[in-house]
Amino acid sequence: MEKVKILLDESDIPRQWYNLAADLPTPLLPPLGPDGNPVSPDMLAPVFPMNLIEQEVSAERWIDIPEEILNILYRWRPAPLRRAVYLEQHLDTPARIYFKDESMSPPGSHKPNTAVAQAWYNKQFGIEKLTTETGAGQWGSALAFACQLIGLECKVFMVRISFDQKPFRKVMMQVWGANCIASPSSETNAGRKVLEEMPDTPGSLGIAISEAIEAAVTDPTGKTRYSLGSVLNHVLLHQTIIGLEAKKQLKKIGEKPDIIIGCAGGGSNFAGLSFPFVADKINGADITIIPVEPTACPTMTRAPFVYDFGDTACTTPLLAMHSLGHAFVPPPIHAGGLRYHGMAPLVCQAIVEGLLEPRSYHQLESYNAAITWARTEGFIAAPETSQALAAVIDEAKKAKEEGKEKVILFNYSGHGLMDLSGYDAFLSGKLVDYELPDKELQKYLKDLENLPKAEMRKSGKW
Amino acid sequence: MEKVKILLDESDIPRQWYNLAADLPTPLLPPLGPDGNPVSPDMLAPVFPMNLIEQEVSAERWIDIPEEILNILYRWRPAPLRRAVYLEQHLDTPARIYFKDESMSPPGSHKPNTAVAQAWYNKQFGIEKLTTETGAGQWGSALAFACQLIGLECKVFMVRISFDQKPFRKVMMQVWGANCIASPSSETNAGRKVLEEMPDTPGSLGIAISEAIEAAVTDPTGKTRYSLGSVLNHVLLHQTIIGLEAKKQLKKIGEKPDIIIGCAGGGSNFAGLSFPFVADKINGADITIIPVEPTACPTMTRAPFVYDFGDTACTTPLLAMHSLGHAFVPPPIHAGGLRYHGMAPLVCQAIVEGLLEPRSYHQLESYNAAITWARTEGFIAAPETSQALAAVIDEAKKAKEEGKEKVILFNYSGHGLMDLSGYDAFLSGKLVDYELPDKELQKYLKDLENLPKAEMRKSGKW
């Protein structure tokens, strides 16, 4: 019997984060303000603390992880690297499948890796309270957890429909001392405006973002900031501890990955695992790196690389990214964490460079993969993670067809214990697939015609 | 910073279970049939496979764990031993608090340790299907998980009120391929009888046990058996891997426990952690060993040591145990896994011997402890586990008062992610405590007057 867990001692935890911006062959296109000029760090100061803004714009390759942050991460890190021997046996594949298990954190996903770091830097900067938005609740509960342990107040604007449908996520946040309210709320101008116009709206991530930012920047004490759970450079930076640990673990057993897979909504769990290996690829390693998205929200696989707003209400700076258009409302797939119109600029530039090979899967195929997973490995995956599982199973089957002993590494970004309603719908045959009609996509992209163009040349190396 | 995780390599997993029956100073009182005579192994054969019956009656000290069972347990075992340094800091206690983390198994508790073993032995014996009952769903989902991985059909009779209130536990079982139905059902004589008399009954564990046993013994193929998640000797035996791992882990860091704590409903998680240390106590070690139960269901702390039935319908053999009477219906506390009128005979004989010091806590105090736990250690505990946490915090405070560097070890038997409704009720002030009036207790105990008496002398050593 092969070993199924490769563990690292606490003393082997990585002590620096890896910043891909330092190694991308083409420099990162900067965020732009409404005037089309690059946003200066000062302009972000009402929203984020300066120490995180510095990380956001940093071109340093390695950034030290403060000891106090590590002391909190030790609760569940280093995270196990596991080998999926039971899935391998079931598929009768010559591939060796490894996964980084991020589901072991108290909130159940990779999200606390950055939530803890962001809360800590805000605290250091003298901030007393963080606001954020959450859709399905994975990010909101991670930030609630981090703020509780670090001693910050936390206010979460949760999309109304999720607030009503997933009451237990709200309870989790309350257990960790956070104040979670339904969005749109009557506490902000943005929320009141929507409620007046559409009192019965189910809410949206776009509205919740507007509320959370407004609540942060209008706090008269000046001691409140906003926190985002994906997309931005500093968020992806904090997640690279995943890939850095995985590298050490694979080295311990003498393995090198041929294929790396992660699901991508805003891009943070995918980037966290893959960026340290993207660096190897830039330096010549032969690795196939696959971000996976839902076919229903095909940002990387069908949307152009453009400048677009990060939110529906057009209040954020313009980011250079693949975007379906800021007005795009993804269909109600269960992988709520992947329902985002854009994608992290760092991930997108790596795509334009040809370093990544994005792929999309329908939700029915993803749930099929998740059921195979649960019935072989025994773990119940988050709906987002199931998208990665579909690609893993495909690649393992391909290795069998080719008769090749490939090493597949993927990110098991979270468990699905808080998302069993999706499994229920799948098992009772109530789930359907969605495909975005090209006409509809073109309609959303029209909104971008008057925005600055994102122009980046590929270095053409890959 | 102290290390917060003490890990064992897979190669260090214990390869034998420990059987306390071999070391109890007084021999175990045998189960009795309706005629008052000891039950023979043959009489149990329609209910359990003979290889498990042999374990049930075994007096061997060590029983080998088959390699195939270990291969399944490796998914989450060896389980981490963790140190609760953040709780220690919060309490400012000189005590060092360690906990065995059984919440990391796919179903989220210690239950799969025996579910896997039971499913495996049944499969070996040629059995094709297992039936069981479940209350809150923790045991049912563990057996569903085990049967799926081992290749058995699984049918779970889930108490109607839980079936309706906790639909996600049912979905978990379905993900693992089990058939979960509400009890009372129309599929058994026992169920139909109850439905005729009380069509709107919320069901009970007693009824569900009767249905599950009937479904097993009446299967005309003879290939179905029944499985129980606690109380019996072989179930406790399978759980001793917890304490045996903990011993190795403590040895690794040069620690010896002064106090051992576990919550106890049927007794299996408590026994699993503590029995290997009870052996040390029998051999002279100075350890305080505390099983904790809800004040609302005070089996160990207020009930006499008697012969009583294991189920409400009086269909099981008579077991020598502390019992509140088989007709006792525990109040609706959220720690559903601790709502049982009896207690494992092995635990009870150790109590009579003076080896254990049982204690009870109210649920409000337990939830208070769980909130302290979540806000320091960051993990959300099962309501059952919270009872143990209340005792841990008390003992850590006592160590501070006494200025003693005590080592406390407890069993973190499961997470509370599927039980957040209890936290919701607590946080919104809707929970109440229950105390069993003595008059009511005496009423239930009257049912036992005509049953054989359990007579055991203490050896008087402790």
PDB file of N, CA and C in Angstrom, chain A residues 1 3-5 7-10 71 74-75 77-78 82 86 104 106 145 148-149 168 171-172 174-177 371 374-380 415 417-418 420-421 423-424 427, chain B residues 1-5 7-10 71 74-75 77-78 82 86 104 106 145 148-149 168 171-172 174-177 371 374-380 415 417-418 420-421 423-424 427:
ATOM      1  N   MET A   1       0.844  -1.209   0.000  1.00  0.00           N
ATOM      2  CA  MET A   1       0.000   0.000   0.000  1.00  0.00           C
ATOM      3  C   MET A   1       0.873   1.251   0.000  1.00  0.00           C
ATOM      4  N   LYS A   3       1.792   5.171   0.597  1.00  0.00           N
ATOM      5  CA  LYS A   3       1.415   6.164   1.608  1.00  0.00           C
ATOM      6  C   LYS A   3       0.364   7.102   1.019  1.00  0.00           C
ATOM      7  N   VAL A   4      -0.649   7.418   1.772  1.00  0.00           N
ATOM      8  CA  VAL A   4      -1.684   8.288   1.212  1.00  0.00           C
ATOM      9  C   VAL A   4      -1.609   9.715   1.757  1.00  0.00           C
ATOM     10  N   LYS A   5      -0.707   9.951   2.717  1.00  0.00           N
ATOM     11  CA  LYS A   5      -0.576  11.313   3.252  1.00  0.00           C
ATOM     12  C   LYS A   5       0.903  11.676   3.308  1.00  0.00           C
ATOM     13  N   LEU A   7       3.077  14.448   4.979  1.00  0.00           N
ATOM     14  CA  LEU A   7       2.914  15.530   5.960  1.00  0.00           C
ATOM     15  C   LEU A   7       4.204  16.327   6.093  1.00  0.00           C
ATOM     16  N   LEU A   8       4.070  17.576   6.428  1.00  0.00           N
ATOM     17  CA  LEU A   8       5.226  18.418   6.742  1.00  0.00           C
ATOM     18  C   LEU A   8       5.158  18.782   8.210  1.00  0.00           C
ATOM     19  N   ASP A   9       6.301  18.878   8.821  1.00  0.00           N
ATOM     20  CA  ASP A   9       6.365  19.362  10.192  1.00  0.00           C
ATOM     21  C   ASP A   9       6.117  20.871  10.206  1.00  0.00           C
ATOM     22  N   GLU A  10       5.619  21.372  11.338  1.00  0.00           N
ATOM     23  CA  GLU A  10       5.400  22.820  11.443  1.00  0.00           C
ATOM     24  C   GLU A  10       6.677  23.609  11.120  1.00  0.00           C
ATOM     25  N   ASN A  71       1.779  31.624  13.218  1.00  0.00           N
ATOM     26  CA  ASN A  71       1.260  31.057  14.466  1.00  0.00           C
ATOM     27  C   ASN A  71      -0.234  30.770  14.395  1.00  0.00           C
ATOM     28  N   TYR A  74      -0.798  27.653  11.823  1.00  0.00           N
ATOM     29  CA  TYR A  74      -0.420  26.327  12.341  1.00  0.00           C
ATOM     30  C   TYR A  74      -1.637  25.510  12.775  1.00  0.00           C
ATOM     31  N   ARG A  75      -2.750  26.172  13.055  1.00  0.00           N
ATOM     32  CA  ARG A  75      -3.935  25.393  13.435  1.00  0.00           C
ATOM     33  C   ARG A  75      -4.234  24.304  12.410  1.00  0.00           C
ATOM     34  N   ARG A  77      -2.120  24.245   9.143  1.00  0.00           N
ATOM     35  CA  ARG A  77      -1.018  24.174   8.196  1.00  0.00           C
ATOM     36  C   ARG A  77       0.243  23.666   8.902  1.00  0.00           C
ATOM     37  N   PRO A  78       1.230  23.118   8.197  1.00  0.00           N
ATOM     38  CA  PRO A  78       1.154  22.755   6.790  1.00  0.00           C
ATOM     39  C   PRO A  78      -0.023  21.814   6.523  1.00  0.00           C
ATOM     40  N   ARG A  82      -2.088  14.758  -0.097  1.00  0.00           N
ATOM     41  CA  ARG A  82      -2.599  13.392  -0.073  1.00  0.00           C
ATOM     42  C   ARG A  82      -2.471  12.762  -1.452  1.00  0.00           C
ATOM     43  N   TYR A  86      -7.107   5.538  -4.015  1.00  0.00           N
ATOM     44  CA  TYR A  86      -8.364   4.802  -4.214  1.00  0.00           C
ATOM     45  C   TYR A  86      -9.026   5.221  -5.519  1.00  0.00           C
ATOM     46  N   MET A 104      -9.146  21.233   5.330  1.00  0.00           N
ATOM     47  CA  MET A 104      -8.950  20.963   6.752  1.00  0.00           C
ATOM     48  C   MET A 104      -8.944  22.221   7.626  1.00  0.00           C
ATOM     49  N   PRO A 106     -10.460  25.370   9.681  1.00  0.00           N
ATOM     50  CA  PRO A 106     -11.744  25.429  10.394  1.00  0.00           C
ATOM     51  C   PRO A 106     -12.916  25.904   9.527  1.00  0.00           C
ATOM     52  N   PHE A 145     -13.775  34.206  10.933  1.00  0.00           N
ATOM     53  CA  PHE A 145     -12.826  33.369  11.681  1.00  0.00           C
ATOM     54  C   PHE A 145     -11.534  34.151  11.955  1.00  0.00           C
ATOM     55  N   GLN A 148     -11.944  37.186  14.308  1.00  0.00           N
ATOM     56  CA  GLN A 148     -12.136  36.764  15.693  1.00  0.00           C
ATOM     57  C   GLN A 148     -10.791  36.435  16.342  1.00  0.00           C
ATOM     58  N   LEU A 149      -9.949  35.696  15.634  1.00  0.00           N
ATOM     59  CA  LEU A 149      -8.691  35.261  16.234  1.00  0.00           C
ATOM     60  C   LEU A 149      -7.712  36.424  16.396  1.00  0.00           C
ATOM     61  N   PHE A 168     -27.005  28.382   7.738  1.00  0.00           N
ATOM     62  CA  PHE A 168     -25.950  27.870   8.613  1.00  0.00           C
ATOM     63  C   PHE A 168     -24.611  28.564   8.397  1.00  0.00           C
ATOM     64  N   VAL A 171     -24.757  31.376  10.685  1.00  0.00           N
ATOM     65  CA  VAL A 171     -24.513  30.941  12.070  1.00  0.00           C
ATOM     66  C   VAL A 171     -23.016  30.747  12.314  1.00  0.00           C
ATOM     67  N   MET A 172     -22.318  30.146  11.343  1.00  0.00           N
ATOM     68  CA  MET A 172     -20.858  29.990  11.464  1.00  0.00           C
ATOM     69  C   MET A 172     -20.204  31.341  11.733  1.00  0.00           C
ATOM     70  N   GLN A 174     -21.533  33.973  12.948  1.00  0.00           N
ATOM     71  CA  GLN A 174     -21.922  34.474  14.275  1.00  0.00           C
ATOM     72  C   GLN A 174     -21.140  33.761  15.374  1.00  0.00           C
ATOM     73  N   VAL A 175     -20.931  32.459  15.206  1.00  0.00           N
ATOM     74  CA  VAL A 175     -20.123  31.721  16.194  1.00  0.00           C
ATOM     75  C   VAL A 175     -18.759  32.384  16.319  1.00  0.00           C
ATOM     76  N   TRP A 176     -18.218  32.855  15.188  1.00  0.00           N
ATOM     77  CA  TRP A 176     -16.929  33.537  15.203  1.00  0.00           C
ATOM     78  C   TRP A 176     -17.081  35.040  15.439  1.00  0.00           C
ATOM     79  N   GLY A 177     -18.237  35.435  15.931  1.00  0.00           N
ATOM     80  CA  GLY A 177     -18.400  36.810  16.423  1.00  0.00           C
ATOM     81  C   GLY A 177     -18.671  37.868  15.374  1.00  0.00           C
ATOM     82  N   ILE A 371     -19.223  12.657  -7.129  1.00  0.00           N
ATOM     83  CA  ILE A 371     -19.801  11.414  -6.589  1.00  0.00           C
ATOM     84  C   ILE A 371     -18.764  10.278  -6.692  1.00  0.00           C
ATOM     85  N   ALA A 374     -16.364  10.914  -3.865  1.00  0.00           N
ATOM     86  CA  ALA A 374     -16.900  10.575  -2.531  1.00  0.00           C
ATOM     87  C   ALA A 374     -16.972   9.065  -2.345  1.00  0.00           C
ATOM     88  N   ARG A 375     -17.218   8.342  -3.433  1.00  0.00           N
ATOM     89  CA  ARG A 375     -17.397   6.901  -3.299  1.00  0.00           C
ATOM     90  C   ARG A 375     -16.087   6.124  -3.439  1.00  0.00           C
ATOM     91  N   THR A 376     -14.997   6.818  -3.729  1.00  0.00           N
ATOM     92  CA  THR A 376     -13.683   6.157  -3.750  1.00  0.00           C
ATOM     93  C   THR A 376     -12.797   6.723  -2.639  1.00  0.00           C
ATOM     94  N   GLU A 377     -12.537   8.012  -2.681  1.00  0.00           N
ATOM     95  CA  GLU A 377     -11.688   8.631  -1.655  1.00  0.00           C
ATOM     96  C   GLU A 377     -12.434   8.839  -0.341  1.00  0.00           C
ATOM     97  N   GLY A 378     -13.746   8.964  -0.408  1.00  0.00           N
ATOM     98  CA  GLY A 378     -14.543   9.084   0.813  1.00  0.00           C
ATOM     99  C   GLY A 378     -14.850  10.501   1.237  1.00  0.00           C
ATOM    100  N   PHE A 379     -14.240  11.503   0.598  1.00  0.00           N
ATOM    101  CA  PHE A 379     -14.464  12.888   0.996  1.00  0.00           C
ATOM    102  C   PHE A 379     -15.542  13.543   0.127  1.00  0.00           C
ATOM    103  N   ILE A 380     -16.282  14.467   0.711  1.00  0.00           N
ATOM    104  CA  ILE A 380     -17.342  15.181  -0.009  1.00  0.00           C
ATOM    105  C   ILE A 380     -16.812  16.566  -0.375  1.00  0.00           C
ATOM    106  N   HIS A 415     -14.236  21.511   1.372  1.00  0.00           N
ATOM    107  CA  HIS A 415     -15.222  20.427   1.495  1.00  0.00           C
ATOM    108  C   HIS A 415     -16.627  20.949   1.205  1.00  0.00           C
ATOM    109  N   LEU A 417     -19.488  20.119   2.938  1.00  0.00           N
ATOM    110  CA  LEU A 417     -20.452  19.803   3.997  1.00  0.00           C
ATOM    111  C   LEU A 417     -21.489  20.906   4.207  1.00  0.00           C
ATOM    112  N   MET A 418     -21.151  22.128   3.795  1.00  0.00           N
ATOM    113  CA  MET A 418     -22.117  23.218   3.926  1.00  0.00           C
ATOM    114  C   MET A 418     -22.898  23.413   2.624  1.00  0.00           C
ATOM    115  N   LEU A 420     -24.585  20.754   0.795  1.00  0.00           N
ATOM    116  CA  LEU A 420     -25.166  19.468   0.408  1.00  0.00           C
ATOM    117  C   LEU A 420     -26.446  19.620  -0.406  1.00  0.00           C
ATOM    118  N   SER A 421     -27.016  20.824  -0.435  1.00  0.00           N
ATOM    119  CA  SER A 421     -28.234  21.011  -1.227  1.00  0.00           C
ATOM    120  C   SER A 421     -27.950  20.789  -2.710  1.00  0.00           C
ATOM    121  N   TYR A 423     -25.747  18.614  -3.932  1.00  0.00           N
ATOM    122  CA  TYR A 423     -25.724  17.162  -4.107  1.00  0.00           C
ATOM    123  C   TYR A 423     -27.145  16.601  -4.138  1.00  0.00           C
ATOM    124  N   ASP A 424     -27.986  17.148  -3.257  1.00  0.00           N
ATOM    125  CA  ASP A 424     -29.379  16.705  -3.193  1.00  0.00           C
ATOM    126  C   ASP A 424     -30.047  16.922  -4.551  1.00  0.00           C
ATOM    127  N   LEU A 427     -28.541  14.415  -7.108  1.00  0.00           N
ATOM    128  CA  LEU A 427     -28.960  13.024  -6.926  1.00  0.00           C
ATOM    129  C   LEU A 427     -30.436  12.820  -7.247  1.00  0.00           C
TER     130      LEU A 427
ATOM    131  N   MET B   1       6.957  29.727  20.206  1.00  0.00           N
ATOM    132  CA  MET B   1       5.640  29.085  19.992  1.00  0.00           C
ATOM    133  C   MET B   1       5.758  27.561  20.115  1.00  0.00           C
ATOM    134  N   GLU B   2       4.898  26.972  20.917  1.00  0.00           N
ATOM    135  CA  GLU B   2       4.873  25.510  21.043  1.00  0.00           C
ATOM    136  C   GLU B   2       4.314  24.885  19.769  1.00  0.00           C
ATOM    137  N   LYS B   3       4.702  23.656  19.499  1.00  0.00           N
ATOM    138  CA  LYS B   3       4.087  22.936  18.390  1.00  0.00           C
ATOM    139  C   LYS B   3       2.620  22.678  18.721  1.00  0.00           C
ATOM    140  N   VAL B   4       1.757  22.879  17.753  1.00  0.00           N
ATOM    141  CA  VAL B   4       0.338  22.655  18.046  1.00  0.00           C
ATOM    142  C   VAL B   4      -0.190  21.345  17.455  1.00  0.00           C
ATOM    143  N   LYS B   5       0.643  20.649  16.679  1.00  0.00           N
ATOM    144  CA  LYS B   5       0.199  19.364  16.107  1.00  0.00           C
ATOM    145  C   LYS B   5       1.286  18.328  16.322  1.00  0.00           C
ATOM    146  N   LEU B   7       2.089  14.744  14.966  1.00  0.00           N
ATOM    147  CA  LEU B   7       1.618  13.839  13.919  1.00  0.00           C
ATOM    148  C   LEU B   7       2.348  12.505  13.989  1.00  0.00           C
ATOM    149  N   LEU B   8       1.665  11.471  13.572  1.00  0.00           N
ATOM    150  CA  LEU B   8       2.300  10.155  13.447  1.00  0.00           C
ATOM    151  C   LEU B   8       2.354   9.796  11.974  1.00  0.00           C
ATOM    152  N   ASP B   9       3.395   9.105  11.597  1.00  0.00           N
ATOM    153  CA  ASP B   9       3.477   8.586  10.242  1.00  0.00           C
ATOM    154  C   ASP B   9       2.521   7.395  10.102  1.00  0.00           C
ATOM    155  N   GLU B  10       2.094   7.152   8.861  1.00  0.00           N
ATOM    156  CA  GLU B  10       1.212   5.993   8.648  1.00  0.00           C
ATOM    157  C   GLU B  10       1.842   4.707   9.169  1.00  0.00           C
ATOM    158  N   ASN B  71      -5.850   0.059   5.710  1.00  0.00           N
ATOM    159  CA  ASN B  71      -5.766   0.737   4.411  1.00  0.00           C
ATOM    160  C   ASN B  71      -6.907   1.732   4.203  1.00  0.00           C
ATOM    161  N   TYR B  74      -6.334   4.839   6.784  1.00  0.00           N
ATOM    162  CA  TYR B  74      -5.258   5.786   6.425  1.00  0.00           C
ATOM    163  C   TYR B  74      -5.796   7.064   5.791  1.00  0.00           C
ATOM    164  N   ARG B  75      -7.009   7.036   5.265  1.00  0.00           N
ATOM    165  CA  ARG B  75      -7.567   8.276   4.700  1.00  0.00           C
ATOM    166  C   ARG B  75      -7.485   9.425   5.708  1.00  0.00           C
ATOM    167  N   ARG B  77      -6.330   8.585   9.322  1.00  0.00           N
ATOM    168  CA  ARG B  77      -5.545   8.162  10.476  1.00  0.00           C
ATOM    169  C   ARG B  77      -4.082   7.954  10.078  1.00  0.00           C
ATOM    170  N   PRO B  78      -3.126   7.981  10.973  1.00  0.00           N
ATOM    171  CA  PRO B  78      -3.267   8.411  12.358  1.00  0.00           C
ATOM    172  C   PRO B  78      -3.854   9.823  12.434  1.00  0.00           C
ATOM    173  N   ARG B  82      -3.458  17.309  18.890  1.00  0.00           N
ATOM    174  CA  ARG B  82      -3.213  18.746  18.832  1.00  0.00           C
ATOM    175  C   ARG B  82      -3.067  19.301  20.247  1.00  0.00           C
ATOM    176  N   TYR B  86      -3.934  28.015  22.213  1.00  0.00           N
ATOM    177  CA  TYR B  86      -4.671  29.291  22.192  1.00  0.00           C
ATOM    178  C   TYR B  86      -5.696  29.317  23.325  1.00  0.00           C
ATOM    179  N   MET B 104     -11.538  14.890  11.822  1.00  0.00           N
ATOM    180  CA  MET B 104     -10.951  14.955  10.485  1.00  0.00           C
ATOM    181  C   MET B 104     -11.397  13.814   9.562  1.00  0.00           C
ATOM    182  N   PRO B 106     -13.819  11.711   7.077  1.00  0.00           N
ATOM    183  CA  PRO B 106     -14.801  12.256   6.124  1.00  0.00           C
ATOM    184  C   PRO B 106     -16.204  12.475   6.712  1.00  0.00           C
ATOM    185  N   PHE B 145     -20.739   5.620   4.721  1.00  0.00           N
ATOM    186  CA  PHE B 145     -19.378   5.830   4.227  1.00  0.00           C
ATOM    187  C   PHE B 145     -18.610   4.501   4.175  1.00  0.00           C
ATOM    188  N   GLN B 148     -19.988   1.931   1.630  1.00  0.00           N
ATOM    189  CA  GLN B 148     -19.671   2.322   0.258  1.00  0.00           C
ATOM    190  C   GLN B 148     -18.247   1.900  -0.099  1.00  0.00           C
ATOM    191  N   LEU B 149     -17.303   2.171   0.812  1.00  0.00           N
ATOM    192  CA  LEU B 149     -15.904   1.893   0.493  1.00  0.00           C
ATOM    193  C   LEU B 149     -15.609   0.394   0.465  1.00  0.00           C
ATOM    194  N   PHE B 168     -29.709  17.362   5.541  1.00  0.00           N
ATOM    195  CA  PHE B 168     -28.388  17.238   4.919  1.00  0.00           C
ATOM    196  C   PHE B 168     -27.644  15.984   5.367  1.00  0.00           C
ATOM    197  N   VAL B 171     -28.696  13.507   2.941  1.00  0.00           N
ATOM    198  CA  VAL B 171     -27.999  13.687   1.654  1.00  0.00           C
ATOM    199  C   VAL B 171     -26.594  13.100   1.726  1.00  0.00           C
ATOM    200  N   MET B 172     -25.883  13.322   2.845  1.00  0.00           N
ATOM    201  CA  MET B 172     -24.552  12.725   3.034  1.00  0.00           C
ATOM    202  C   MET B 172     -24.613  11.217   2.835  1.00  0.00           C
ATOM    203  N   GLN B 174     -26.791   9.530   1.221  1.00  0.00           N
ATOM    204  CA  GLN B 174     -27.103   9.216  -0.178  1.00  0.00           C
ATOM    205  C   GLN B 174     -25.870   9.394  -1.069  1.00  0.00           C
ATOM    206  N   VAL B 175     -25.075  10.421  -0.783  1.00  0.00           N
ATOM    207  CA  VAL B 175     -23.841  10.613  -1.548  1.00  0.00           C
ATOM    208  C   VAL B 175     -22.990   9.358  -1.433  1.00  0.00           C
ATOM    209  N   TRP B 176     -22.993   8.751  -0.251  1.00  0.00           N
ATOM    210  CA  TRP B 176     -22.235   7.519  -0.047  1.00  0.00           C
ATOM    211  C   TRP B 176     -23.051   6.276  -0.395  1.00  0.00           C
ATOM    212  N   GLY B 177     -24.133   6.470  -1.121  1.00  0.00           N
ATOM    213  CA  GLY B 177     -24.844   5.338  -1.705  1.00  0.00           C
ATOM    214  C   GLY B 177     -25.813   4.600  -0.798  1.00  0.00           C
ATOM    215  N   ILE B 371     -18.322  27.976  22.464  1.00  0.00           N
ATOM    216  CA  ILE B 371     -18.091  29.309  21.892  1.00  0.00           C
ATOM    217  C   ILE B 371     -16.676  29.783  22.258  1.00  0.00           C
ATOM    218  N   ALA B 374     -14.393  27.908  19.924  1.00  0.00           N
ATOM    219  CA  ALA B 374     -14.414  28.388  18.537  1.00  0.00           C
ATOM    220  C   ALA B 374     -13.695  29.725  18.420  1.00  0.00           C
ATOM    221  N   ARG B 375     -13.758  30.530  19.472  1.00  0.00           N
ATOM    222  CA  ARG B 375     -13.175  31.869  19.393  1.00  0.00           C
ATOM    223  C   ARG B 375     -11.706  31.906  19.834  1.00  0.00           C
ATOM    224  N   THR B 376     -11.182  30.774  20.287  1.00  0.00           N
ATOM    225  CA  THR B 376      -9.753  30.697  20.613  1.00  0.00           C
ATOM    226  C   THR B 376      -9.060  29.710  19.665  1.00  0.00           C
ATOM    227  N   GLU B 377      -9.485  28.462  19.698  1.00  0.00           N
ATOM    228  CA  GLU B 377      -8.868  27.455  18.830  1.00  0.00           C
ATOM    229  C   GLU B 377      -9.338  27.576  17.383  1.00  0.00           C
ATOM    230  N   GLY B 378     -10.530  28.104  17.178  1.00  0.00           N
ATOM    231  CA  GLY B 378     -11.018  28.327  15.826  1.00  0.00           C
ATOM    232  C   GLY B 378     -11.895  27.221  15.265  1.00  0.00           C
ATOM    233  N   PHE B 379     -11.989  26.102  15.953  1.00  0.00           N
ATOM    234  CA  PHE B 379     -12.791  24.982  15.453  1.00  0.00           C
ATOM    235  C   PHE B 379     -14.201  24.997  16.052  1.00  0.00           C
ATOM    236  N   ILE B 380     -15.170  24.535  15.283  1.00  0.00           N
ATOM    237  CA  ILE B 380     -16.558  24.469  15.741  1.00  0.00           C
ATOM    238  C   ILE B 380     -16.870  23.026  16.129  1.00  0.00           C
ATOM    239  N   HIS B 415     -16.778  17.366  14.659  1.00  0.00           N
ATOM    240  CA  HIS B 415     -17.056  18.784  14.412  1.00  0.00           C
ATOM    241  C   HIS B 415     -18.559  19.036  14.385  1.00  0.00           C
ATOM    242  N   LEU B 417     -20.231  21.089  12.170  1.00  0.00           N
ATOM    243  CA  LEU B 417     -20.674  21.780  10.954  1.00  0.00           C
ATOM    244  C   LEU B 417     -22.055  21.330  10.487  1.00  0.00           C
ATOM    245  N   MET B 418     -22.461  20.122  10.888  1.00  0.00           N
ATOM    246  CA  MET B 418     -23.791  19.645  10.509  1.00  0.00           C
ATOM    247  C   MET B 418     -24.806  19.929  11.620  1.00  0.00           C
ATOM    248  N   LEU B 420     -25.280  23.167  13.224  1.00  0.00           N
ATOM    249  CA  LEU B 420     -25.221  24.588  13.557  1.00  0.00           C
ATOM    250  C   LEU B 420     -26.551  25.132  14.077  1.00  0.00           C
ATOM    251  N   SER B 421     -27.623  24.364  13.919  1.00  0.00           N
ATOM    252  CA  SER B 421     -28.909  24.841  14.447  1.00  0.00           C
ATOM    253  C   SER B 421     -28.852  24.974  15.968  1.00  0.00           C
ATOM    254  N   TYR B 423     -26.165  25.844  17.718  1.00  0.00           N
ATOM    255  CA  TYR B 423     -25.461  27.103  17.981  1.00  0.00           C
ATOM    256  C   TYR B 423     -26.389  28.291  17.745  1.00  0.00           C
ATOM    257  N   ASP B 424     -27.194  28.193  16.685  1.00  0.00           N
ATOM    258  CA  ASP B 424     -28.145  29.260  16.375  1.00  0.00           C
ATOM    259  C   ASP B 424     -29.092  29.472  17.561  1.00  0.00           C
ATOM    260  N   LEU B 427     -27.094  31.034  20.509  1.00  0.00           N
ATOM    261  CA  LEU B 427     -26.716  32.442  20.314  1.00  0.00           C
ATOM    262  C   LEU B 427     -27.939  33.363  20.355  1.00  0.00           C
TER     263      LEU B 427
END
